[in-house]
Short mmCIF file of C-alpha atoms in Angstrom, two decimals:
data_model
loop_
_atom_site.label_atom_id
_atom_site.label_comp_id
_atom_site.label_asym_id
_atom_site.label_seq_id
_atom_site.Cartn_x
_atom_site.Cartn_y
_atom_site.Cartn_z
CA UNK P 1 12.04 -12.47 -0.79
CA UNK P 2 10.39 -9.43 0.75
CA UNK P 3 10.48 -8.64 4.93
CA UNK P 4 7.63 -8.43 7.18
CA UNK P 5 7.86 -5.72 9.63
CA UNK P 6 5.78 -5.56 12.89
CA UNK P 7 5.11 -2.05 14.26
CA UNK P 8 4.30 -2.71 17.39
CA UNK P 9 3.95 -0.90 21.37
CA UNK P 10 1.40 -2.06 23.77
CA UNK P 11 1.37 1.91 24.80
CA UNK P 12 -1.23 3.77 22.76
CA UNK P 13 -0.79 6.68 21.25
CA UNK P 14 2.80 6.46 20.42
CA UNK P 15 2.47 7.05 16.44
CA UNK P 16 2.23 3.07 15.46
CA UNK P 17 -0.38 3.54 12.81
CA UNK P 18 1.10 7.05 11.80
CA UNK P 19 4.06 5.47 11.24
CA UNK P 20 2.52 2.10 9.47
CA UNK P 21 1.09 3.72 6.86
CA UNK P 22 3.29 7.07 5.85
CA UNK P 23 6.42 4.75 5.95
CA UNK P 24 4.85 2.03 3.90
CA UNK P 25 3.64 4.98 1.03
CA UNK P 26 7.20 6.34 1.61
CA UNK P 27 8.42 2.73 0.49
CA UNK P 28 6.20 2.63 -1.94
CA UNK P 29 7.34 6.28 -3.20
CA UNK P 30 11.41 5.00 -3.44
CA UNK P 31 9.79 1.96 -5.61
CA UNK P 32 9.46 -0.99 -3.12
CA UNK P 33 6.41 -2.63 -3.78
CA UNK P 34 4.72 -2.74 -0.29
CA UNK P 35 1.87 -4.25 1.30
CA UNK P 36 0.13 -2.87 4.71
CA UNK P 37 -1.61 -5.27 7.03
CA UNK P 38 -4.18 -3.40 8.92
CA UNK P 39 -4.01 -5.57 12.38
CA UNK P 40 -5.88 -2.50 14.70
CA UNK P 41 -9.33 -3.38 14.70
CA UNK P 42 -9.59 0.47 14.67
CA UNK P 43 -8.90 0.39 11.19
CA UNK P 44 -7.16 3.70 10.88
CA UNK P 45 -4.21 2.52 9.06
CA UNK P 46 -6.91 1.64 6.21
CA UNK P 47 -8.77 4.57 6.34
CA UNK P 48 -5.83 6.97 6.52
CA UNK P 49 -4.99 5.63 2.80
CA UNK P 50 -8.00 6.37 1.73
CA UNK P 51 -9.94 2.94 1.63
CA UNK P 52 -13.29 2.09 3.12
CA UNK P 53 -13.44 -1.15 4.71
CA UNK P 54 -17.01 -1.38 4.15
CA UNK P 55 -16.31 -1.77 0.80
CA UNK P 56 -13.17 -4.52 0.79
CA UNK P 57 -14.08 -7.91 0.06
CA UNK P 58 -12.09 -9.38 2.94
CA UNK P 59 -9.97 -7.99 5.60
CA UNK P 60 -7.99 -9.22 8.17
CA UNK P 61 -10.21 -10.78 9.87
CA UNK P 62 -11.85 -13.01 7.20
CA UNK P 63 -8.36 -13.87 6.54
CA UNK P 64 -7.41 -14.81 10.38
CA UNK P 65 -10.81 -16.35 10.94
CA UNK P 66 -12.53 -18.08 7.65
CA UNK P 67 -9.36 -18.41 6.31
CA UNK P 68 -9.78 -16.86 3.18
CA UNK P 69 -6.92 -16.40 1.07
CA UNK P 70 -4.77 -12.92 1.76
CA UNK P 71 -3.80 -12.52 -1.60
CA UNK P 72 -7.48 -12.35 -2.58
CA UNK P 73 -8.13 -9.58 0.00
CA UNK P 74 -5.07 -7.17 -0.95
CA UNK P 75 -6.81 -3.85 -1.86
CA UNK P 76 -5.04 -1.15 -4.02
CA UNK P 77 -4.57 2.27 -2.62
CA UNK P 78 -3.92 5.79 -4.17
CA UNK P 79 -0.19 5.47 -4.30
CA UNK P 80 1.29 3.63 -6.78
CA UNK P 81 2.80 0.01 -5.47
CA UNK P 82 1.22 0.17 -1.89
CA UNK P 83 -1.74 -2.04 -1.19
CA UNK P 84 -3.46 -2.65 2.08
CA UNK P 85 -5.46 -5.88 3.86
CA UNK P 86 -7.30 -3.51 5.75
CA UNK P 87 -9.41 -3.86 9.24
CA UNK P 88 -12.93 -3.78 10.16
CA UNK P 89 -14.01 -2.86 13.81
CA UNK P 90 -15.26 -7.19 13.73
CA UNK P 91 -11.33 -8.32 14.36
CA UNK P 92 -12.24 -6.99 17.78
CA UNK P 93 -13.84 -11.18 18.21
CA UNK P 94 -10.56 -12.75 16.43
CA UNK P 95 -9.11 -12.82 19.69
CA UNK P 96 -11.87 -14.59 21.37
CA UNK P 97 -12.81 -17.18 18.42
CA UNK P 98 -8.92 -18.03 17.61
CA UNK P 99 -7.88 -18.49 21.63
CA UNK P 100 -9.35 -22.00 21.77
CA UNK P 101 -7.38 -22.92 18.35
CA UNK P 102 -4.07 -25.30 19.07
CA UNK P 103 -2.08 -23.48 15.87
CA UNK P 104 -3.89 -19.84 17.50
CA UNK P 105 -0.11 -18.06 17.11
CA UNK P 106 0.60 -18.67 13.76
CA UNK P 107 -2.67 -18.50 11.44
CA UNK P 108 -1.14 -14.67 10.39
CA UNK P 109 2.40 -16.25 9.78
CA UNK P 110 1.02 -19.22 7.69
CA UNK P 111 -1.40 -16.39 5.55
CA UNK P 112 1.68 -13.81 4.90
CA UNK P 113 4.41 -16.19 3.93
CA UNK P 114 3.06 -17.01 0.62
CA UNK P 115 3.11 -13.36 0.10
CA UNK P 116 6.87 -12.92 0.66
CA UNK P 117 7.74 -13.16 -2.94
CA UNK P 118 5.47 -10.33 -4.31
CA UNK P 119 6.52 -7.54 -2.09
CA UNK P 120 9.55 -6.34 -0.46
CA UNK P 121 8.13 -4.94 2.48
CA UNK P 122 4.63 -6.19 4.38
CA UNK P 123 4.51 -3.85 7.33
CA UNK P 124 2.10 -4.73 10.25
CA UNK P 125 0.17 -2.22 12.10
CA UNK P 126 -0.05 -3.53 15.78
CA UNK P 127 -3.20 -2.87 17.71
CA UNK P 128 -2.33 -0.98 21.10
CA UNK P 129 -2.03 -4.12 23.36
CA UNK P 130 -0.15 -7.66 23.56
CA UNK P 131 -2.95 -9.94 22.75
CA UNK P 132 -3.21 -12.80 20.58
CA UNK P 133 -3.55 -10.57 17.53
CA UNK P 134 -0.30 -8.59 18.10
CA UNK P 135 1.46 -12.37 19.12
CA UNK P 136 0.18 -13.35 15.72
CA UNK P 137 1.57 -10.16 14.21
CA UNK P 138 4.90 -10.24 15.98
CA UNK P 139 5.06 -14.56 14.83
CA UNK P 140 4.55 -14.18 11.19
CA UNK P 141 7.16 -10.80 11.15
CA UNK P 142 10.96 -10.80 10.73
CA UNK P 143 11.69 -7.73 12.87
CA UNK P 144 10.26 -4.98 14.75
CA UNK P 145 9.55 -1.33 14.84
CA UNK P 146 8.78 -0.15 18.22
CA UNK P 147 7.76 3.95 17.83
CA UNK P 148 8.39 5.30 21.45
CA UNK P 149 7.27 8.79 22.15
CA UNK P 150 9.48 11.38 23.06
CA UNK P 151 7.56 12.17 26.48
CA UNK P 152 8.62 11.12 30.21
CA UNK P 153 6.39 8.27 30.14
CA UNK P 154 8.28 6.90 26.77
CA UNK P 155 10.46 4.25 28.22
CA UNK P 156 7.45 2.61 30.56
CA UNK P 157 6.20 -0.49 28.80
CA UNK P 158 9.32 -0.87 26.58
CA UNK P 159 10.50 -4.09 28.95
CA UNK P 160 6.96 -5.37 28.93
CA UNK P 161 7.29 -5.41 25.13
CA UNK P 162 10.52 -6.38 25.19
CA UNK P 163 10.01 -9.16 27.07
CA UNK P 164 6.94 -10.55 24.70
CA UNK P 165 9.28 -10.28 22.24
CA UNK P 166 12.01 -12.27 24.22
CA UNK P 167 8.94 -15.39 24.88
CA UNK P 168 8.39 -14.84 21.35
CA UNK P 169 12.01 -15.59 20.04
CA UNK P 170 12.44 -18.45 22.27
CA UNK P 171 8.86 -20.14 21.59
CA UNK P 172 7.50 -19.20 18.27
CA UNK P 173 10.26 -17.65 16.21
CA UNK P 174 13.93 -17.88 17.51
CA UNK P 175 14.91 -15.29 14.01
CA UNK P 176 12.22 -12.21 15.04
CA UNK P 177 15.11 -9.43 15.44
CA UNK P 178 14.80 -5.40 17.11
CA UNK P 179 14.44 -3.45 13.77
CA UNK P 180 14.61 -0.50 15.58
CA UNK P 181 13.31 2.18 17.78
CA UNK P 182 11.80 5.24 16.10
CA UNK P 183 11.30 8.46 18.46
CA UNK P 184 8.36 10.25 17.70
CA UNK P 185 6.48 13.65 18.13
CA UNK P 186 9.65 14.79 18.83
CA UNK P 187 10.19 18.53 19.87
CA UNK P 188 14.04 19.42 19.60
CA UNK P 189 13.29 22.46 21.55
CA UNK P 190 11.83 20.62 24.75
CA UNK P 191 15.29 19.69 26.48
CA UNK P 192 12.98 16.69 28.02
CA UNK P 193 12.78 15.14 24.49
CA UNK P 194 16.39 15.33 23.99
CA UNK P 195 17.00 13.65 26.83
CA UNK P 196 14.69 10.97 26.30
CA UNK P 197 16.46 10.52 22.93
CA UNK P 198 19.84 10.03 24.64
CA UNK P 199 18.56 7.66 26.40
CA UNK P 200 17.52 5.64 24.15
CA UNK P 201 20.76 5.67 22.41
CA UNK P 202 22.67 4.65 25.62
CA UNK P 203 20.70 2.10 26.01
CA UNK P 204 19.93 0.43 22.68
CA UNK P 205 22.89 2.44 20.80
CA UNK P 206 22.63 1.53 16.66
CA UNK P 207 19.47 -0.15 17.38
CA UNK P 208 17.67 3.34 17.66
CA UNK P 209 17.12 5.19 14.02
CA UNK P 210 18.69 8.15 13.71
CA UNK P 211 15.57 9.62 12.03
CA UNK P 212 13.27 10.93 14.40
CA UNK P 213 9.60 12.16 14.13
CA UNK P 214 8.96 15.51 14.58
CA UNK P 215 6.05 16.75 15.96
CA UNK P 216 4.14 18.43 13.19
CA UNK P 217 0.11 19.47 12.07
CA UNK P 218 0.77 18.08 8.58
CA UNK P 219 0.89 14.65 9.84
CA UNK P 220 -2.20 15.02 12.45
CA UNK P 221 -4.27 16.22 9.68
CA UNK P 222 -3.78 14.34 6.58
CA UNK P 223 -5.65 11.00 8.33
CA UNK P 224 -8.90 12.89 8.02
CA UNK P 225 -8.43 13.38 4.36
CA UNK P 226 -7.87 9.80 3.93
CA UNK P 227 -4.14 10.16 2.69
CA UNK P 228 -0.47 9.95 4.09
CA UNK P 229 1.09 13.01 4.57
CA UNK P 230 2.87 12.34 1.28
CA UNK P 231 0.06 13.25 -0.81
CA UNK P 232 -1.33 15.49 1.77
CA UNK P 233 1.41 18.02 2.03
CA UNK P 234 5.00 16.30 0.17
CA UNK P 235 6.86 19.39 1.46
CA UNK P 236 5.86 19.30 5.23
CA UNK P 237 8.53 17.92 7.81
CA UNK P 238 6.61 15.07 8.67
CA UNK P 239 6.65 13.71 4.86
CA UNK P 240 10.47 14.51 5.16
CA UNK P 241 11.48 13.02 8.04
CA UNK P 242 9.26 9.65 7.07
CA UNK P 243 10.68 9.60 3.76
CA UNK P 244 14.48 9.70 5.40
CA UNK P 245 13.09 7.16 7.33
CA UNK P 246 12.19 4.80 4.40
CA UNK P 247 15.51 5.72 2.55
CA UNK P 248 17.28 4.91 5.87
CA UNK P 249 15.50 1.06 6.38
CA UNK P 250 16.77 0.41 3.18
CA UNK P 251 19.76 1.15 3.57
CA UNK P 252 19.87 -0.84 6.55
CA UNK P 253 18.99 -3.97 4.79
CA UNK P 254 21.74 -3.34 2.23
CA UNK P 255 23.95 -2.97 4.77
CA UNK P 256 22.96 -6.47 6.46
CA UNK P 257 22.62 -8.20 2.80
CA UNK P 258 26.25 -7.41 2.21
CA UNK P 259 27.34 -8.44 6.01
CA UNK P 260 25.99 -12.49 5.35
#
């Protein structure tokens, strides 16, 4: 039974869809077989792997909307056991034409679930905002990775989110759990971003990863070549750190498997 993961932070520009799709093709890379649901109606989680959404049969909205089967609108990337259900700019109206539905919360949870059994990780790139997509996003999902940026304006939102969450466990689904919080665009010589870091840690303790994101070109530039930084440039310190990160969410799971 595979794990949906939100990735989720109503704060833009905090390295959600960086994240979404370098750590799903780092999955993919330690041989998880992984599955990216492109829920930004920006759409750059599906174009920084490489696919045009122009040329999907279905995406994310189709499947939110029309209801068409999300099995049927998994698309194949470059890297080997990572496909995406990517996003067209059109999910934009989701929000408008599934707010007068009764069941409006759970139409992503009810199209993922069937897809539990064929990966081990579906990872969810949240739009910037706490809308009804992202409420759909964070319903169907088991946990949640909130990327916070390692600048003094990090920590502002975080109880906003937190507190969505909180409605969310007591509401929709009492078993969504903190994943964990991923620092990112992290500068270890800016004694500001070490402090934000701390922080976090004294606040949230294990529940922060002890990977962080460094800030680094590698990862800036390999979107507009349509690839994660993994194919881009393997040897760069933002496919390093991402990779540690993958290795270190599976090793988290282990850990929790052999704790039930």
């Amino acid at each position: 039974m595979g794990k949906i993961i939100a990735i989720a932070n109503q704060k833009g520009g905090v390295g959600k869809t960086t994240t979404a799709f370098n750590l799903g093709s780092c999955l993919a890379r330690e041989g998880k077989r992984v599955l990216l649901v492109d829920a930004d109606p920006q759409a750059n989680a599906t174009s920084g792997l490489g696919v045009d959404p122009t040329t999907c049969e279905a995406s994310v909205y189709d499947c939110l909307v029309d209801g068409y089967p999300a099995s049927e609108a998994c698309t194949p990337t470059d890297i080997e056991n990572l496909h995406v259900i990517p996003s067209r700019i059109d999910l934009v109206g989701a929000e408008v034409e599934l707010m007068n539905r009764p069941d409006r919360d759970r139409v992503l949870q009810r199209a993922l679930t069937p897809l539990k059994d064929q990966y081990d990780y579906i990872l969810i790139d949240c739009s910037p905002s706490l809308g009804v997509i992202t409420v759909n996003a964070l319903t169907a999902s088991d946990s949640v990775i909130i990327p916070v940026q390692a600048e003094y304006f990090a920590l502002e939102g975080i109880s906003q989110l937190l507190n969505t969450i909180r409605i969310i466990k007591s509401r929709l689904k009492p078993t969504l759990e903190i994943e964990g919080f991923l620092l990112t665009m992290y500068d270890a010589r800016l004694r500001l971003a070490n402090q934000i870091y701390e922080e976090l840690k004294s606040h949230f303790g294990d529940m922060v990863f002890k990977t962080v994101i460094p800030r680094n070109i590698k990862l800036s530039e390999s979107p507009s070549h349509g690839m994660p930084v993994l194919l881009y440039d393997p040897d760069s310190r933002g496919a390093i750190a991402y990779i540690q990160l993958a290795q270190e969410l599976i090793q988290r799971q282990r850990k929790r498997a052999l704790q039930k």
